[in-house]
Short mmCIF file of C-alpha atoms in Angstrom, two decimals:
data_model
loop_
_atom_site.label_atom_id
_atom_site.label_comp_id
_atom_site.label_asym_id
_atom_site.label_seq_id
_atom_site.Cartn_x
_atom_site.Cartn_y
_atom_site.Cartn_z
CA MET C 1 51.75 82.40 67.44
CA THR C 2 50.70 83.51 70.69
CA ALA C 3 49.35 87.68 70.54
CA VAL C 4 52.22 89.88 72.00
CA ALA C 5 51.00 92.02 74.58
CA ASN C 6 51.35 96.13 74.60
CA GLU C 7 50.09 96.12 71.06
CA SER C 8 46.84 97.81 70.04
CA ARG C 9 45.81 99.28 66.21
CA ARG C 10 46.74 102.82 66.18
CA THR C 11 44.66 104.89 63.17
CA ARG C 12 45.26 108.34 64.92
CA PRO C 13 46.08 110.64 61.59
CA VAL C 14 49.57 111.07 61.27
CA VAL C 15 49.23 115.04 60.81
CA ALA C 16 47.79 115.07 64.23
CA ALA C 17 50.47 112.81 65.83
CA VAL C 18 53.13 114.98 64.09
CA LEU C 19 50.99 118.35 65.92
CA THR C 20 51.27 116.10 68.85
CA ALA C 21 55.16 116.00 68.62
CA CYS C 22 55.74 120.09 67.98
CA ALA C 23 53.12 120.16 70.72
CA ALA C 24 55.13 117.98 72.92
CA SER C 25 58.14 120.47 72.17
CA GLY C 26 56.72 123.40 73.08
CA VAL C 27 57.15 125.36 69.20
CA LEU C 28 53.53 123.84 68.19
CA GLN C 29 53.01 126.87 65.82
CA ALA C 30 57.23 127.25 64.61
CA CYS C 31 57.00 122.81 63.75
CA ALA C 32 53.89 123.07 62.15
CA SER C 33 54.35 125.68 59.28
CA GLN C 34 57.82 123.85 58.77
CA VAL C 35 55.97 120.15 58.56
CA LEU C 36 52.78 121.15 57.42
CA ASP C 37 53.66 123.42 54.35
CA GLU C 38 53.54 120.80 50.49
CA ALA C 39 57.79 120.21 49.83
CA PRO C 40 58.99 121.17 46.81
CA SER C 41 58.13 118.45 43.28
CA SER C 42 61.65 118.36 42.68
CA THR C 43 62.85 117.30 45.73
CA THR C 44 64.22 113.60 46.05
CA VAL C 45 63.52 111.88 49.67
CA ILE C 46 66.19 109.29 50.22
CA VAL C 47 65.51 107.24 53.18
CA ALA C 48 68.04 105.78 55.46
CA ALA C 49 69.16 102.21 56.59
CA GLY C 50 71.72 100.70 58.93
CA GLU C 51 73.40 97.69 58.12
CA ARG C 52 71.38 94.81 59.16
CA PRO C 53 68.47 93.67 56.75
CA GLY C 54 65.50 94.67 59.88
CA GLU C 55 66.92 98.44 59.33
CA GLU C 56 66.86 97.92 55.38
CA LEU C 57 63.06 96.78 55.32
CA LEU C 58 61.90 99.17 57.43
CA ALA C 59 63.68 101.51 55.22
CA GLN C 60 61.53 100.04 51.84
CA LEU C 61 58.48 100.31 53.37
CA TYR C 62 58.60 104.29 54.66
CA ALA C 63 59.74 104.64 50.79
CA GLY C 64 57.46 102.68 49.51
CA ALA C 65 54.93 104.65 51.58
CA LEU C 66 56.10 108.00 49.95
CA ARG C 67 56.35 107.16 46.52
CA SER C 68 52.74 106.92 46.38
CA SER C 69 52.31 109.61 47.24
CA GLY C 70 54.08 110.92 43.65
CA ILE C 71 57.27 112.01 44.90
CA ASP C 72 60.84 111.01 44.17
CA VAL C 73 62.35 108.44 46.42
CA GLN C 74 65.41 107.19 46.54
CA VAL C 75 67.40 104.51 49.22
CA ARG C 76 70.62 104.27 50.51
CA SER C 77 71.60 100.92 52.20
CA GLY C 78 73.75 99.73 54.16
CA LEU C 79 74.94 102.67 56.25
CA VAL C 80 77.40 102.93 59.00
CA ASP C 81 75.57 105.38 61.13
CA PRO C 82 72.34 106.83 59.72
CA PRO C 83 71.44 108.92 61.90
CA ALA C 84 74.71 110.92 61.64
CA LEU C 85 73.68 111.21 58.02
CA LEU C 86 69.96 112.95 59.12
CA ASP C 87 72.11 115.23 61.34
CA ALA C 88 74.47 116.64 58.55
CA ALA C 89 71.16 116.58 56.44
CA GLU C 90 72.75 114.45 54.01
CA VAL C 91 69.68 111.60 54.42
CA THR C 92 66.03 112.87 54.87
CA LEU C 93 64.40 110.36 56.67
CA VAL C 94 65.54 107.04 58.60
CA PRO C 95 63.25 104.66 60.20
CA GLY C 96 63.14 102.97 63.76
CA TYR C 97 61.91 102.09 66.87
CA THR C 98 61.22 104.57 69.85
CA GLY C 99 62.71 103.82 72.82
CA ARG C 100 66.39 103.04 70.78
CA ILE C 101 66.19 106.57 69.41
CA LEU C 102 65.16 107.93 72.67
CA SER C 103 67.95 106.10 74.02
CA SER C 104 70.06 107.76 71.36
CA TYR C 105 69.16 110.97 72.18
CA ASP C 106 68.52 110.96 75.56
CA PRO C 107 70.43 108.29 77.39
CA GLY C 108 68.52 108.94 80.72
CA ALA C 109 65.41 108.95 79.87
CA ASP C 110 63.68 106.15 81.40
CA PRO C 111 59.45 106.26 80.04
CA THR C 112 58.66 103.06 79.23
CA ASP C 113 54.18 103.72 78.16
CA ALA C 114 54.24 103.84 74.66
CA GLU C 115 52.19 107.65 74.52
CA ASP C 116 55.20 108.55 76.87
CA VAL C 117 58.19 107.32 74.85
CA PHE C 118 56.74 108.71 71.76
CA GLU C 119 56.50 112.05 73.76
CA ALA C 120 59.54 111.82 75.22
CA LEU C 121 61.14 111.48 72.09
CA ALA C 122 59.42 114.00 70.13
CA ARG C 123 61.18 116.70 73.10
CA ALA C 124 64.05 114.79 72.59
CA LEU C 125 65.04 115.82 69.32
CA PRO C 126 67.24 118.33 67.56
CA ASP C 127 65.26 121.55 66.53
CA GLU C 128 65.54 120.56 63.15
CA LEU C 129 64.05 117.01 63.13
CA THR C 130 60.65 115.57 63.71
CA ILE C 131 58.52 113.01 63.97
CA SER C 132 54.96 111.45 62.40
CA ASP C 133 53.24 109.21 64.08
CA TYR C 134 53.95 105.53 65.12
CA ALA C 135 52.82 102.08 64.35
CA SER C 136 51.53 99.49 66.25
CA ALA C 137 54.31 97.35 65.31
CA GLN C 138 57.45 96.80 67.48
CA ASP C 139 60.27 95.15 68.18
CA ARG C 140 59.97 95.34 72.26
CA ALA C 141 62.01 92.98 74.74
CA VAL C 142 60.16 90.23 76.20
CA LEU C 143 60.28 87.30 78.50
CA LEU C 144 60.17 83.79 78.33
CA ALA C 145 60.01 81.18 80.64
CA ASN C 146 58.79 77.71 81.67
CA ARG C 147 55.33 77.61 82.45
CA GLY C 148 55.51 75.63 85.12
CA GLN C 149 58.17 76.97 86.88
CA LEU C 150 56.44 80.21 86.19
CA GLY C 151 53.59 78.96 88.56
CA GLN C 152 55.85 77.83 91.15
CA TRP C 153 57.47 80.76 91.52
CA SER C 154 54.03 82.96 91.31
CA VAL C 155 54.88 84.99 88.80
CA SER C 156 51.86 86.55 86.59
CA GLU C 157 53.86 89.58 84.94
CA VAL C 158 57.39 90.51 84.47
CA ALA C 159 57.46 92.70 87.74
CA ASP C 160 56.56 89.75 89.47
CA LEU C 161 60.16 88.50 88.76
CA VAL C 162 62.35 91.43 91.17
CA ALA C 163 62.16 89.00 94.44
CA ASP C 164 63.40 86.05 92.21
CA CYS C 165 66.00 87.17 90.33
CA PRO C 166 69.08 86.48 92.38
CA ARG C 167 68.18 82.91 92.02
CA LEU C 168 67.27 82.98 88.24
CA THR C 169 69.85 83.27 84.70
CA PHE C 170 68.82 85.33 82.61
CA ALA C 171 70.10 83.62 78.65
CA VAL C 172 70.02 87.12 76.66
CA THR C 173 69.85 88.19 72.62
CA ALA C 174 71.67 91.09 71.78
CA ASP C 175 68.13 92.46 70.38
CA PHE C 176 67.09 91.90 73.86
CA ALA C 177 69.87 94.38 75.36
CA SER C 178 69.30 96.67 72.16
CA ALA C 179 65.58 97.34 72.94
CA GLY C 180 66.61 98.33 76.61
CA GLY C 181 66.23 94.65 77.98
CA LEU C 182 68.83 94.98 80.46
CA ASP C 183 68.64 98.06 81.05
CA ALA C 184 64.90 97.89 82.34
CA LEU C 185 65.30 95.30 84.60
CA GLU C 186 67.93 96.75 86.42
CA ARG C 187 65.73 99.70 87.22
CA THR C 188 63.55 97.31 88.40
CA GLY C 189 65.71 96.34 90.72
CA CYS C 190 66.07 92.74 88.83
CA HIS C 191 70.34 91.13 90.17
CA PRO C 192 70.38 87.67 88.14
CA ARG C 193 72.34 85.26 89.71
CA GLU C 194 73.90 84.90 85.68
CA ILE C 195 73.43 86.67 82.33
CA ARG C 196 74.44 84.68 79.37
CA ARG C 197 74.07 85.95 75.61
CA ILE C 198 72.16 83.51 73.26
CA ASP C 199 71.38 83.76 69.70
CA ASP C 200 67.49 84.02 69.06
CA PRO C 201 67.11 80.33 67.39
CA GLN C 202 68.10 79.15 71.08
CA SER C 203 65.18 80.71 72.78
CA VAL C 204 62.88 78.49 73.09
CA ALA C 205 64.92 75.87 74.16
CA VAL C 206 66.82 77.67 76.91
CA ALA C 207 63.43 78.87 78.55
CA SER C 208 62.90 74.80 78.57
CA GLU C 209 66.00 74.43 81.50
CA PRO C 210 65.57 75.05 85.36
CA ASP C 211 65.56 78.46 86.90
CA THR C 212 66.16 79.91 83.45
CA VAL C 213 64.34 83.11 81.69
CA VAL C 214 64.99 83.77 78.33
CA GLY C 215 65.03 87.54 77.00
CA THR C 216 64.01 88.70 73.52
CA THR C 217 61.68 90.49 71.14
CA THR C 218 58.13 90.59 69.84
CA THR C 219 59.52 90.36 66.17
CA SER C 220 61.62 86.81 67.57
CA PRO C 221 61.02 84.23 65.10
CA ALA C 222 61.45 81.91 68.15
CA LEU C 223 58.34 82.67 69.13
CA ALA C 224 56.19 81.00 66.41
CA GLU C 225 57.51 78.05 68.85
CA VAL C 226 54.99 79.71 70.81
CA ASP C 227 51.61 78.90 71.77
CA ALA C 228 49.16 77.93 74.58
CA ASP C 229 50.09 74.43 74.54
CA SER C 230 53.73 75.08 74.90
CA PRO C 231 55.80 75.02 77.67
CA VAL C 232 57.18 77.78 77.35
CA GLY C 233 55.57 80.95 77.05
CA THR C 234 56.12 84.72 77.21
CA ILE C 235 55.42 86.41 80.83
CA PRO C 236 53.25 89.48 80.00
CA ASP C 237 54.45 93.42 81.12
CA ALA C 238 52.09 95.50 81.82
CA ALA C 239 49.54 97.15 79.30
CA ASP C 240 50.17 100.58 77.38
CA ARG C 241 47.54 103.12 79.05
CA THR C 242 44.79 103.99 76.25
CA ALA C 243 43.04 106.00 77.95
CA ARG C 244 45.15 108.97 78.91
CA ASP C 245 42.21 111.93 77.65
CA ASP C 246 40.15 110.48 80.47
CA ALA C 247 40.84 112.62 83.56
CA ASN C 248 38.51 109.75 85.34
CA ALA C 249 40.25 106.71 84.46
CA ALA C 250 42.60 105.38 86.89
CA GLU C 251 46.03 105.11 85.64
CA GLY C 252 48.11 101.40 86.10
CA ASP C 253 51.36 99.98 86.32
CA SER C 254 53.38 101.26 83.06
CA PRO C 255 55.39 98.79 81.72
CA VAL C 256 58.94 97.90 82.50
CA PHE C 257 60.27 97.49 79.16
CA PRO C 258 60.33 100.65 77.28
CA ALA C 259 58.02 101.19 73.99
CA GLN C 260 60.08 100.32 71.09
CA ASN C 261 57.19 100.83 67.99
CA VAL C 262 58.12 101.87 64.50
CA VAL C 263 58.43 105.59 63.84
CA PRO C 264 60.20 107.60 61.18
CA VAL C 265 62.65 110.48 62.05
CA PHE C 266 63.25 112.94 59.38
CA ARG C 267 63.97 116.60 58.95
CA LYS C 268 61.80 119.15 58.77
CA GLY C 269 60.73 121.08 55.70
CA THR C 270 61.48 118.01 53.79
CA LEU C 271 58.26 116.42 53.95
CA GLY C 272 54.59 118.08 52.33
CA GLU C 273 51.04 117.43 53.78
CA THR C 274 50.36 114.39 50.89
CA GLN C 275 53.47 113.08 51.87
CA LEU C 276 52.18 112.73 55.65
CA ASP C 277 49.03 111.36 54.93
CA ALA C 278 51.27 108.59 52.73
CA LEU C 279 52.59 107.52 56.45
CA ARG C 280 49.68 106.63 57.67
CA THR C 281 49.73 104.08 55.86
CA ILE C 282 52.90 102.63 58.14
CA ALA C 283 51.67 104.46 61.27
CA GLY C 284 48.10 103.07 60.99
CA GLU C 285 48.63 99.18 59.40
CA LEU C 286 51.94 97.75 60.05
CA THR C 287 51.36 95.06 63.15
CA THR C 288 54.22 93.16 65.20
CA GLY C 289 52.79 90.36 63.50
CA ASP C 290 53.41 92.02 60.03
CA LEU C 291 56.80 92.88 61.44
CA THR C 292 57.31 89.71 62.23
CA GLU C 293 56.70 88.01 59.20
CA LEU C 294 58.01 90.35 56.61
CA ARG C 295 61.19 89.77 58.68
CA ALA C 296 61.17 85.95 58.41
CA ARG C 297 60.85 85.77 54.86
CA LEU C 298 64.04 87.96 54.84
CA GLU C 299 65.87 85.16 56.60
CA ALA C 300 65.03 83.12 54.50
CA GLY C 301 66.34 84.91 51.47
CA GLU C 302 64.03 87.02 49.80
CA ASP C 303 64.88 90.80 48.75
CA PRO C 304 63.58 93.64 51.33
CA GLU C 305 62.43 96.08 48.72
CA SER C 306 60.74 92.94 47.38
CA VAL C 307 58.81 92.15 50.42
CA ALA C 308 58.34 95.80 51.52
CA ARG C 309 56.39 96.63 48.11
CA GLU C 310 54.54 93.52 48.08
CA TRP C 311 53.29 94.82 52.04
CA ILE C 312 52.78 98.16 50.48
CA ALA C 313 50.35 97.33 47.57
CA GLU C 314 48.64 95.45 49.91
CA HIS C 315 47.59 97.59 52.50
CA ALA C 316 48.67 101.29 50.87
#
């Protein structure tokens, strides 16, 4: 499968990431105290999952990582609105994707770079909630098109499409829309001739149609059909910036599509330092390639808990 842009392996310690989130919200001392104190050993951590198999998979991954710290963990699956239960303190942790979660708490937010999205999310969360570090694994919006047509249009990255949008049809999946793809294109001034919805398995075939661009996401099984010899290719987006701490580094363009890194949102005071350290398994090891493979196994009929348990056993 073609490598996906905007992914880099992250190894920053989880504790440092929590402190970064707290600093971004301007309450470092209080947040550090609430989050890093050891949770009572009798506490049962409840990880919530929505109704889709991919949400169940993330819940089982985080549950498995937390169990490795020696605490009791339960997974509640098939929930209609896990964030609402988190707000109501009926569950402890809800995993998701940075950009999607940010848009639910701050619909007007428009950062796209991975660190900017993460920091904006830290600021947007209610006082009783926090996050730890995010994984490199993403379910981010991505565009596909015929390579020959891209050459004719002189398009080398997503931002180059804007001038051609009025004569193009965009065929997009539901995941592309939920990942903020359509909103992001609108912000760039891209106004397609037509926008139509397709199912993900149609992505590569439809991308071969004249004057058509397909929008899907980076964990789409359809991307397995795209390689260097395929007539259809992905349209690169600007890379997430990595030289953020170097004051002399030139700052390039931000990506068009918002980052959608896997991240846990949880209630303050419920996880101790040992549990936060266990979350490093996800933050430091889970890649987009891993997530794509695991989701493909779910589509083949495997059980989310078994799939997650195998991954944790290999990476813990």
